[in-house]
Coordinates of C-alpha atoms and ligand atoms in Angstrom, one line a residue:
X20 CA 0.0 0.0 0.0
X21 CA 2.8 2.4 0.8
X22 CA 6.3 2.3 -0.2
X23 CA 9.0 1.9 2.4
X24 CA 10.2 5.5 2.2
X25 CA 6.8 7.1 2.8
X26 CA 5.4 7.7 6.2
X27 CA 3.4 4.8 7.6
X28 CA -0.4 5.2 7.4
X29 CA -0.9 5.5 11.2
X30 CA 1.5 8.3 11.5
X31 CA -0.2 10.2 8.6
X32 CA -3.5 9.7 10.3
X33 CA -2.2 10.8 13.6
X34 CA -0.7 14.0 12.1
X35 CA -4.1 14.6 10.4
X36 CA -5.8 14.2 13.8
X37 CA -3.4 16.5 15.7
X38 CA -3.6 19.2 13.1
X39 CA -7.4 18.8 13.1
X40 CA -7.5 19.4 16.8
X41 CA -5.3 22.5 16.5
X42 CA -7.2 24.0 13.6
X43 CA -10.6 23.1 15.2
X44 CA -9.6 24.8 18.4
X45 CA -8.4 27.8 16.5
X46 CA -11.7 28.2 14.7
X47 CA -13.6 27.6 18.0
X48 CA -11.6 30.4 19.7
X49 CA -12.4 32.8 16.9
X50 CA -16.1 32.2 17.7
X51 CA -16.5 35.5 19.3
X52 CA -19.9 36.9 18.3
X53 CA -18.6 40.4 17.4
X54 CA -15.8 39.0 15.3
X55 CA -18.0 36.8 13.3
X56 CA -20.9 39.3 13.0
X57 CA -18.4 41.8 11.6
X58 CA -17.6 39.2 8.9
X59 CA -21.2 38.7 8.1
X60 CA -21.5 35.3 9.8
X61 CA -24.8 35.2 11.6
X62 CA -24.7 32.6 14.2
X63 CA -21.3 32.4 15.8
X64 CA -22.3 29.4 17.9
X65 CA -22.4 27.3 14.8
X66 CA -20.1 28.0 11.8
X67 CA -22.1 25.5 9.9
X68 CA -25.0 28.1 9.7
X69 CA -22.7 30.1 7.5
X70 CA -23.4 33.5 6.2
X71 CA -26.7 35.3 6.7
X72 CA -26.8 38.7 5.0
X73 CA -30.4 39.5 6.0
X74 CA -29.8 39.8 9.7
X75 CA -26.3 41.4 9.5
X76 CA -27.5 43.7 6.8
X77 CA -24.2 43.7 5.0
X78 CA -22.4 41.9 2.3
X79 CA -20.5 38.9 3.5
X80 CA -16.8 39.7 3.7
X81 CA -14.2 37.8 1.8
X82 CA -13.1 36.1 5.1
X83 CA -16.7 34.9 5.7
X84 CA -16.8 33.4 2.2
X85 CA -13.5 31.7 2.8
X86 CA -14.7 30.4 6.1
X87 CA -17.8 29.0 4.5
X88 CA -15.8 27.4 1.7
X89 CA -13.4 25.8 4.1
X90 CA -16.3 24.5 6.2
X91 CA -18.0 23.0 3.1
X92 CA -14.8 21.5 1.8
X93 CA -14.2 19.9 5.2
X94 CA -17.5 18.3 5.5
X95 CA -17.3 17.2 1.8
X96 CA -14.0 15.4 2.4
X97 CA -15.2 13.9 5.7
X98 CA -18.5 12.7 4.3
X99 CA -16.9 11.4 1.2
X100 CA -14.6 9.2 3.3
X101 CA -17.4 8.0 5.5
X102 CA -19.5 7.1 2.4
X103 CA -16.5 5.2 1.1
X104 CA -16.2 3.2 4.3
X105 CA -19.9 2.4 4.5
X106 CA -19.8 1.4 0.8
X107 CA -17.2 -1.3 1.7
X108 CA -18.5 -2.5 5.1
X109 CA -21.2 -5.0 3.8
X110 CA -19.4 -6.4 0.8
X111 CA -16.2 -7.1 2.7
X112 CA -18.1 -9.0 5.3
X113 CA -20.2 -11.0 2.8
X114 CA -17.3 -11.9 0.5
X115 CA -14.7 -12.7 3.1
X116 CA -17.0 -14.5 5.4
X117 CA -18.4 -16.8 2.7
X118 CA -14.8 -17.7 1.7
X119 CA -13.8 -18.0 5.4
X120 CA -16.7 -20.2 6.4
X121 CA -16.3 -22.3 3.3
X122 CA -12.7 -23.0 4.1
X123 CA -13.7 -24.6 7.5
X124 CA -14.4 -28.1 6.6
X125 CA -15.5 -28.9 10.1
X126 CA -18.5 -27.4 11.7
X127 CA -17.3 -28.1 15.2
X128 CA -14.4 -25.7 14.5
X129 CA -16.9 -23.0 13.6
X130 CA -19.0 -23.5 16.7
X131 CA -15.9 -23.6 18.8
X132 CA -14.7 -20.2 17.3
X133 CA -18.3 -18.9 17.7
X134 CA -18.5 -20.0 21.3
X135 CA -15.2 -18.5 22.3
X136 CA -16.0 -15.2 20.5
X137 CA -19.3 -14.7 22.2
X138 CA -18.0 -15.7 25.6
X139 CA -15.0 -13.4 25.5
X140 CA -17.1 -10.6 24.1
X141 CA -19.7 -10.9 26.9
X142 CA -16.9 -11.3 29.5
X143 CA -14.9 -8.2 28.4
X144 CA -18.1 -6.1 28.2
X145 CA -19.0 -7.0 31.8
X146 CA -15.5 -6.2 33.0
X147 CA -15.7 -2.9 31.2
X148 CA -19.0 -1.9 33.0
X149 CA -17.5 -3.0 36.3
X150 CA -14.4 -0.8 35.7
X151 CA -16.8 2.1 34.9
X152 CA -18.9 1.5 38.0
X153 CA -15.8 1.2 40.2
X154 CA -14.2 4.5 39.0
X155 CA -17.5 6.3 39.3
X156 CA -18.2 5.0 42.9
X157 CA -14.6 5.9 44.0
X158 CA -14.3 9.4 42.4
X159 CA -18.0 10.4 42.7
X160 CA -18.0 12.8 39.7
X161 CA -21.6 13.7 40.5
X162 CA -20.6 15.6 43.6
X163 CA -18.5 18.0 41.5
X164 CA -21.6 19.5 39.7
X165 CA -23.8 22.0 41.5
X166 CA -27.6 21.8 41.4
X167 CA -27.7 25.1 39.4
X168 CA -25.3 23.7 36.8
X169 CA -27.4 20.5 36.6
X170 CA -30.6 22.4 36.1
X171 CA -29.0 24.7 33.6
X172 CA -27.9 21.7 31.5
X173 CA -31.3 20.1 31.8
X174 CA -33.0 23.3 30.5
X175 CA -30.4 23.7 27.7
X176 CA -30.5 20.2 26.3
X177 CA -34.0 19.1 27.1
X178 CA -35.3 18.7 23.5
X179 CA -32.3 16.6 22.4
X180 CA -32.6 14.5 25.6
X181 CA -36.3 13.9 24.9
X182 CA -35.6 12.6 21.4
X183 CA -33.0 10.1 22.8
X184 CA -35.5 8.9 25.3
X185 CA -38.1 8.5 22.6
X186 CA -35.7 6.5 20.4
X187 CA -34.9 4.0 23.2
X188 CA -36.5 0.6 23.2
X189 CA -35.8 -2.0 25.9
X190 CA -34.3 -5.1 24.3
X191 CA -36.3 -8.3 24.3
X192 CA -33.9 -11.3 24.4
X193 CA -36.2 -13.5 22.2
X194 CA -36.6 -10.8 19.6
X195 CA -32.9 -10.0 19.7
X196 CA -32.0 -13.6 18.9
X197 CA -34.8 -14.0 16.3
X198 CA -33.7 -10.8 14.6
X199 CA -30.4 -12.3 13.7
X200 CA -32.1 -14.5 11.1
X201 CA -33.1 -12.3 8.1
X202 CA -36.4 -12.7 6.4
X203 CA -34.8 -11.6 3.2
X204 CA -31.0 -11.7 2.9
X205 CA -31.0 -9.0 0.2
X206 CA -32.9 -6.7 2.5
X207 CA -30.4 -7.4 5.3
X208 CA -27.6 -6.5 2.9
X209 CA -29.3 -3.3 1.7
X210 CA -30.1 -2.2 5.2
X211 CA -26.6 -3.1 6.4
X212 CA -27.9 -5.1 9.3
X213 CA -24.6 -6.6 10.3
X214 CA -25.7 -9.6 12.4
X215 CA -28.1 -10.6 9.7
X216 CA -25.5 -10.2 7.1
X217 CA -23.1 -12.4 9.1
X218 CA -25.7 -15.0 9.6
X219 CA -26.6 -15.2 5.9
X220 CA -23.0 -15.3 4.8
X221 CA -22.1 -18.0 7.3
X222 CA -25.0 -20.1 6.1
X223 CA -23.9 -19.8 2.5
X224 CA -20.3 -20.5 3.4
X225 CA -21.3 -23.6 5.4
X226 CA -23.6 -24.8 2.6
X227 CA -20.8 -24.5 0.1
X228 CA -18.8 -27.1 2.1
X229 CA -21.7 -29.5 1.8
X230 CA -22.2 -29.5 -2.0
X231 CA -20.2 -31.1 -4.7
X232 CA -16.7 -29.6 -4.7
X233 CA -16.7 -29.0 -8.5
X234 CA -19.7 -26.7 -8.1
X235 CA -18.6 -25.1 -4.9
X236 CA -15.3 -24.2 -6.3
X237 CA -16.8 -21.9 -8.9
X238 CA -18.7 -19.9 -6.3
X239 CA -15.7 -19.8 -3.8
X240 CA -13.3 -18.7 -6.5
X241 CA -15.7 -15.8 -7.4
X242 CA -16.0 -14.6 -3.8
X243 CA -12.3 -15.1 -3.2
X244 CA -11.5 -12.9 -6.1
X245 CA -14.2 -10.4 -5.0
X246 CA -12.5 -10.3 -1.5
X247 CA -9.3 -9.3 -3.2
X248 CA -11.1 -6.6 -5.2
X249 CA -12.8 -5.2 -2.1
X250 CA -9.5 -5.2 -0.1
X251 CA -8.1 -3.1 -2.9
X252 CA -11.0 -0.7 -2.6
X253 CA -10.3 -0.4 1.1
X254 CA -6.7 0.5 0.3
X255 CA -7.9 3.1 -2.2
X256 CA -10.4 4.6 0.3
X257 CA -7.6 4.6 3.0
X258 CA -5.5 6.9 0.8
X259 CA -7.6 9.9 1.8
X260 CA -7.8 8.8 5.4
X261 CA -5.3 11.3 6.9
X262 CA -7.1 14.2 5.1
X263 CA -10.6 12.9 6.1
X264 CA -9.5 12.5 9.7
X265 CA -8.3 16.1 9.7
X266 CA -11.6 17.2 8.2
X267 CA -13.8 15.2 10.6
X268 CA -11.9 16.4 13.6
X269 CA -11.9 20.1 12.6
X270 CA -15.6 20.0 12.2
X271 CA -16.2 18.4 15.6
X272 CA -13.7 20.5 17.6
X273 CA -14.6 23.7 15.9
X274 CA -18.2 23.2 16.9
X275 CA -17.6 21.8 20.4
X276 CA -14.4 23.5 21.7
X277 CA -13.2 22.5 25.1
X278 CA -15.2 25.0 27.1
X279 CA -18.1 22.5 27.1
X280 CA -16.1 20.3 29.4
X281 CA -16.3 23.0 32.1
X282 CA -18.2 21.6 35.1
X283 CA -18.3 18.2 33.4
X284 CA -14.5 17.9 33.5
X285 CA -14.4 15.5 36.4
X286 CA -17.0 13.3 34.8
X287 CA -15.2 13.3 31.5
X288 CA -11.9 12.6 33.1
X289 CA -13.4 9.6 34.9
X290 CA -14.7 8.2 31.6
X291 CA -11.4 8.7 29.8
X292 CA -9.4 7.3 32.7
X293 CA -11.7 4.2 32.7
X294 CA -11.3 3.8 28.9
X295 CA -7.5 4.1 29.2
X296 CA -7.4 1.5 32.0
X297 CA -9.3 -0.9 29.7
X298 CA -7.1 -0.2 26.7
X299 CA -3.7 -0.1 28.4
X300 CA -4.1 -2.3 31.5
X301 CA -6.9 -4.8 31.2
X302 CA -6.5 -5.8 27.5
X303 CA -2.7 -6.1 27.8
X304 CA -3.2 -8.4 30.9
X305 CA -5.6 -10.6 28.9
X306 CA -3.2 -10.5 26.0
X307 CA -0.2 -11.5 28.1
X308 CA -2.1 -14.5 29.4
X309 CA -3.7 -15.7 26.2
X310 CA -2.2 -13.9 23.2
X311 CA 0.5 -15.1 20.9
X312 CA 1.7 -11.8 19.3
X313 CA 3.9 -9.2 21.0
X314 CA 1.8 -6.4 22.4
X315 CA 3.8 -3.7 20.6
X316 CA 3.2 -5.3 17.2
X317 CA -0.5 -5.6 18.0
X318 CA -1.0 -1.9 18.9
X319 CA 1.1 -0.8 15.9
X320 CA -1.0 -2.9 13.6
X321 CA -4.4 -1.7 14.8
X322 CA -3.5 1.9 15.3
X323 CA -5.1 3.1 12.0
X324 CA -8.4 1.5 13.1
X325 CA -8.2 3.1 16.5
X326 CA -7.5 6.5 15.1
X327 CA -10.3 6.2 12.6
X328 CA -12.7 5.0 15.2
X329 CA -11.8 8.1 17.2
X330 CA -12.4 10.4 14.3
X331 CA -15.6 8.8 13.0
X332 CA -17.2 7.7 16.3
X333 CA -18.5 4.7 14.5
X334 CA -17.2 1.2 14.9
X335 CA -19.4 0.0 12.1
X336 CA -18.0 2.5 9.6
X337 CA -14.5 1.6 10.9
X338 CA -15.1 -2.1 10.3
X339 CA -13.4 -2.4 6.9
X340 CA -10.3 -0.8 8.2
X341 CA -10.4 -2.9 11.4
X342 CA -10.5 -6.0 9.1
X343 CA -7.7 -4.7 7.0
X344 CA -5.5 -4.0 10.1
X345 CA -6.2 -7.4 11.6
X346 CA -5.7 -9.4 8.4
X347 CA -3.0 -7.5 6.5
X348 CA -1.0 -5.8 9.2
X349 CA -1.4 -8.4 12.0
X350 CA -1.6 -11.6 10.0
X351 CA -4.9 -13.0 11.4
X352 CA -6.5 -15.5 9.1
X353 CA -9.6 -14.5 7.3
X354 CA -11.6 -17.5 8.7
X355 CA -11.3 -16.0 12.1
X356 CA -11.3 -12.2 11.4
X357 CA -14.2 -12.2 8.9
X358 CA -16.3 -13.8 11.6
X359 CA -15.1 -12.3 14.9
X360 CA -14.8 -8.6 13.8
X361 CA -18.3 -8.0 12.2
X362 CA -19.9 -9.6 15.2
X363 CA -17.8 -7.5 17.5
X364 CA -18.8 -4.3 15.7
X365 CA -22.3 -5.0 16.7
X366 CA -22.3 -6.9 20.0
X367 CA -19.0 -5.9 21.6
X368 CA -18.9 -2.3 22.9
X369 CA -16.6 -2.3 25.9
X370 CA -16.0 1.5 25.8
X371 CA -19.7 2.2 25.5
X372 CA -20.5 -0.2 28.3
X373 CA -17.9 1.4 30.6
X374 CA -19.2 4.8 29.7
X375 CA -22.7 3.6 30.7
X376 CA -21.5 2.5 34.1
X377 CA -19.9 5.8 34.8
X378 CA -22.9 7.8 33.3
X379 CA -25.5 5.9 35.3
X380 CA -23.7 6.4 38.6
X381 CA -22.9 10.0 37.8
X382 CA -26.6 10.9 37.1
X383 CA -27.7 9.0 40.2
X384 CA -25.2 11.1 42.2
X385 CA -26.6 14.3 40.6
X386 CA -30.0 13.4 42.0
X387 CA -28.6 12.2 45.4
X388 CA -29.6 8.6 44.7
X389 CA -27.5 5.8 46.3
X390 CA -27.4 2.8 44.1
X391 CA -27.4 -0.5 45.9
X392 CA -25.2 -3.4 44.8
X393 CA -28.2 -5.2 43.3
X394 CA -29.0 -2.1 41.3
X395 CA -25.4 -1.9 40.1
X396 CA -25.6 -5.5 39.0
X397 CA -28.8 -4.7 37.1
X398 CA -26.8 -2.0 35.3
X399 CA -24.1 -4.6 34.4
X400 CA -26.8 -7.0 33.0
X401 CA -28.9 -4.4 31.2
X402 CA -25.9 -2.6 29.6
X403 CA -24.5 -6.0 28.4
X404 CA -27.8 -6.9 26.9
X405 CA -28.4 -3.5 25.4
X406 CA -25.1 -3.6 23.5
X407 CA -26.1 -6.8 21.7
X408 CA -27.9 -6.1 18.5
X409 CA -27.1 -2.3 18.5
X410 CA -25.0 -1.3 15.6
X411 CA -21.9 0.8 16.3
X412 CA -22.9 4.2 15.0
X413 CA -22.3 7.7 16.5
X414 CA -24.4 8.5 19.6
X415 CA -26.0 5.1 20.0
X416 CA -24.5 4.6 23.4
X417 CA -26.7 7.5 24.7
X418 CA -29.8 5.7 23.5
X419 CA -28.7 2.5 25.2
X420 CA -28.1 4.6 28.3
X421 CA -31.8 5.4 28.5
X422 CA -32.6 1.7 28.8
X423 CA -29.9 1.3 31.5
X424 CA -31.3 4.3 33.5
X425 CA -34.9 3.0 33.2
X426 CA -33.8 -0.4 34.6
X427 CA -32.9 1.2 37.9
X428 CA -35.3 4.2 37.9
X429 CA -32.6 6.9 37.6
X430 CA -34.3 10.2 36.4
X431 CA -34.0 10.3 32.6
X432 CA -33.7 14.0 32.5
X433 CA -30.2 13.5 33.7
X434 CA -29.3 12.5 30.1
X435 CA -29.6 16.2 29.2
X436 CA -26.7 17.0 31.6
X437 CA -24.2 14.9 29.8
X438 CA -25.4 15.5 26.2
X439 CA -23.0 18.4 25.6
X440 CA -19.9 16.3 26.1
X441 CA -21.3 13.2 24.4
X442 CA -19.6 13.5 21.1
X443 CA -16.1 13.9 22.5
X444 CA -16.6 10.9 24.8
X445 CA -18.2 9.0 22.0
X446 CA -15.0 9.4 20.0
X447 CA -13.0 8.0 22.9
X448 CA -15.3 5.1 23.7
X449 CA -15.5 4.1 20.0
X450 CA -11.7 3.8 19.9
X451 CA -11.9 1.5 22.9
X452 CA -14.7 -0.5 21.3
X453 CA -12.6 -1.2 18.2
X454 CA -9.5 -2.0 20.3
X455 CA -11.7 -4.5 22.2
X456 CA -12.9 -6.1 18.9
X457 CA -9.3 -6.5 17.7
X458 CA -8.1 -7.8 21.0
X459 CA -10.8 -10.5 21.1
X460 CA -10.0 -11.3 17.4
X461 CA -6.3 -11.7 18.2
X462 CA -7.0 -13.9 21.3
X463 CA -9.4 -16.2 19.3
X464 CA -6.9 -16.4 16.5
X465 CA -4.1 -17.2 18.9
X466 CA -6.1 -20.0 20.4
X467 CA -6.8 -21.4 16.9
X468 CA -3.3 -20.9 15.6
X469 CA -4.8 -18.6 13.0
X470 CA -2.3 -15.8 13.4
X471 CA 0.9 -15.7 11.4
X472 CA 3.1 -13.6 9.3
X473 CA 1.4 -10.5 7.7
X474 CA 3.7 -10.9 4.7
X475 CA 1.7 -14.0 3.8
X476 CA -1.5 -12.0 4.0
X477 CA -4.0 -11.8 1.1
X478 CA -2.9 -8.5 -0.4
X479 CA 0.7 -9.7 -0.7
X480 CA -0.1 -13.2 -1.8
X481 CA -1.3 -14.1 -5.3
X482 CA -5.0 -13.6 -5.5
X483 CA -7.1 -16.8 -5.8
X484 CA -4.2 -19.1 -5.1
X485 CA -6.5 -22.0 -5.5
X486 CA -6.3 -23.7 -2.2
X487 CA -8.9 -24.5 0.4
X488 CA -7.6 -25.5 3.8
X489 CA -4.4 -26.6 2.0
X490 CA -6.5 -28.6 -0.5
X491 CA -6.4 -27.6 -4.2
X492 CA -9.7 -26.1 -5.4
X493 CA -10.4 -28.8 -7.9
X494 CA -10.3 -31.7 -5.4
X495 CA -13.5 -32.9 -3.7
X496 CA -13.8 -32.6 0.1
X497 CA -13.6 -35.9 2.0
X498 CA -16.8 -37.9 2.3
X499 CA -18.3 -36.7 -0.9
X500 CA -18.8 -33.1 -0.1
X501 CA -20.1 -33.7 3.4
X502 CA -18.6 -32.0 6.4
X503 CA -18.5 -33.2 10.0
X504 CA -21.6 -32.0 11.8
Ligands
LIG132 N1 -20.2 5.3 18.6 C1 -20.0 4.0 19.3 C2 -19.6 3.0 18.3 O1 -19.8 3.1 17.1 C3 -21.3 3.5 20.0 C4 -21.6 4.5 21.1 O2 -21.0 4.4 22.2 O3 -22.3 5.5 20.9 O4 -19.0 1.9 18.7

């Protein structure tokens, strides 16, 4: 993808991110009403409103035009990149999972990988909420916010909070499981429902191992080649990643600034400290015990995905890059990554879970509620369930929080208090979510001996090399196309 003399992708993305923060803060600082009004920009609290000549009664200045152009260019580049990522997400899962599943000529291996994956995901999610609860109970961030500040936030963000509450729907376990099976696979693909897409692709992949090899080979070769094609598309889209990250960050920081942290600083620090503990203490411990790749190599390999998750606040949109990092840069075999990562993007949200633990206790503290141990355990259970079946898109953690608060009768209006800082914390927790997905993928791959040398990865190997679990494509599987059930 890059020649050895050019800077590695993760450095380029990091530079884009840092420059984005600097420029974003610069624009935010210029948001002084008088300065902007004199330039013909109407609403200084939102540069996205642009220029309004009617209220200012003057022609927009050159600087105002330039500001508006830069704003439009930024959101164009950012949106273009996000569209590119969304474009890839479903095809890469469909193609690579069909090939991956069809290469497993033993269903017991698949159920073993599936069992491990779900178990580790649920385990890490509950550890994450517990870390969040622990931090919030020890630091008590709610005691750092006065009642006036609390009521001020409630008044300011009431409408937005109401819409989050309206969007929340308590999960029903039966429906959640039933919903994994699509009524129409094409509808699932069109809607990008990841769990349904995974289910349909797995089913096709498994069925391919059960039919006559000479027929299966035609289909597998097609999907194998399509996987190579889509990986190339990922590489093409990634070429604009550093610029897109810059654009996405400028837009967010310019709008938010850091003032918003104000009285919510302690709460925000607790969330970020919890996420850092998860990413730099808990995961490495798990990795040390079960992983088979050096920690440094792991973090270097997944850093583009982490940075992108931070900039986009969407683990679903980051999925193609997460897959690329795990397969091409870390050397995890497709049969594991194409299964573990898409599931993770939906059911594994460690950062979001941790954040919900902190937020629930924080809001309870704002309303002088003491949560009992039983109530805190209810939070662990509800937050774990709520994360299953919820796609990783920006802000969804807030909607899941409504369900968590409802489960222990914490006042829902408390949501309004933390809305202002949600986007910044969303970026941080999404980065943790994606790190967790990669970690579990690496652990499962280590336990299956499915992690090797990245130089043997698909993009460097000859496309469609014609083997299938070490067997040439044109040979029939054992027992006349049947696999062990
Ligand atoms: N934005 C997060 C993700 O995509 C979910 C959330 O916490 O809102 O993983």
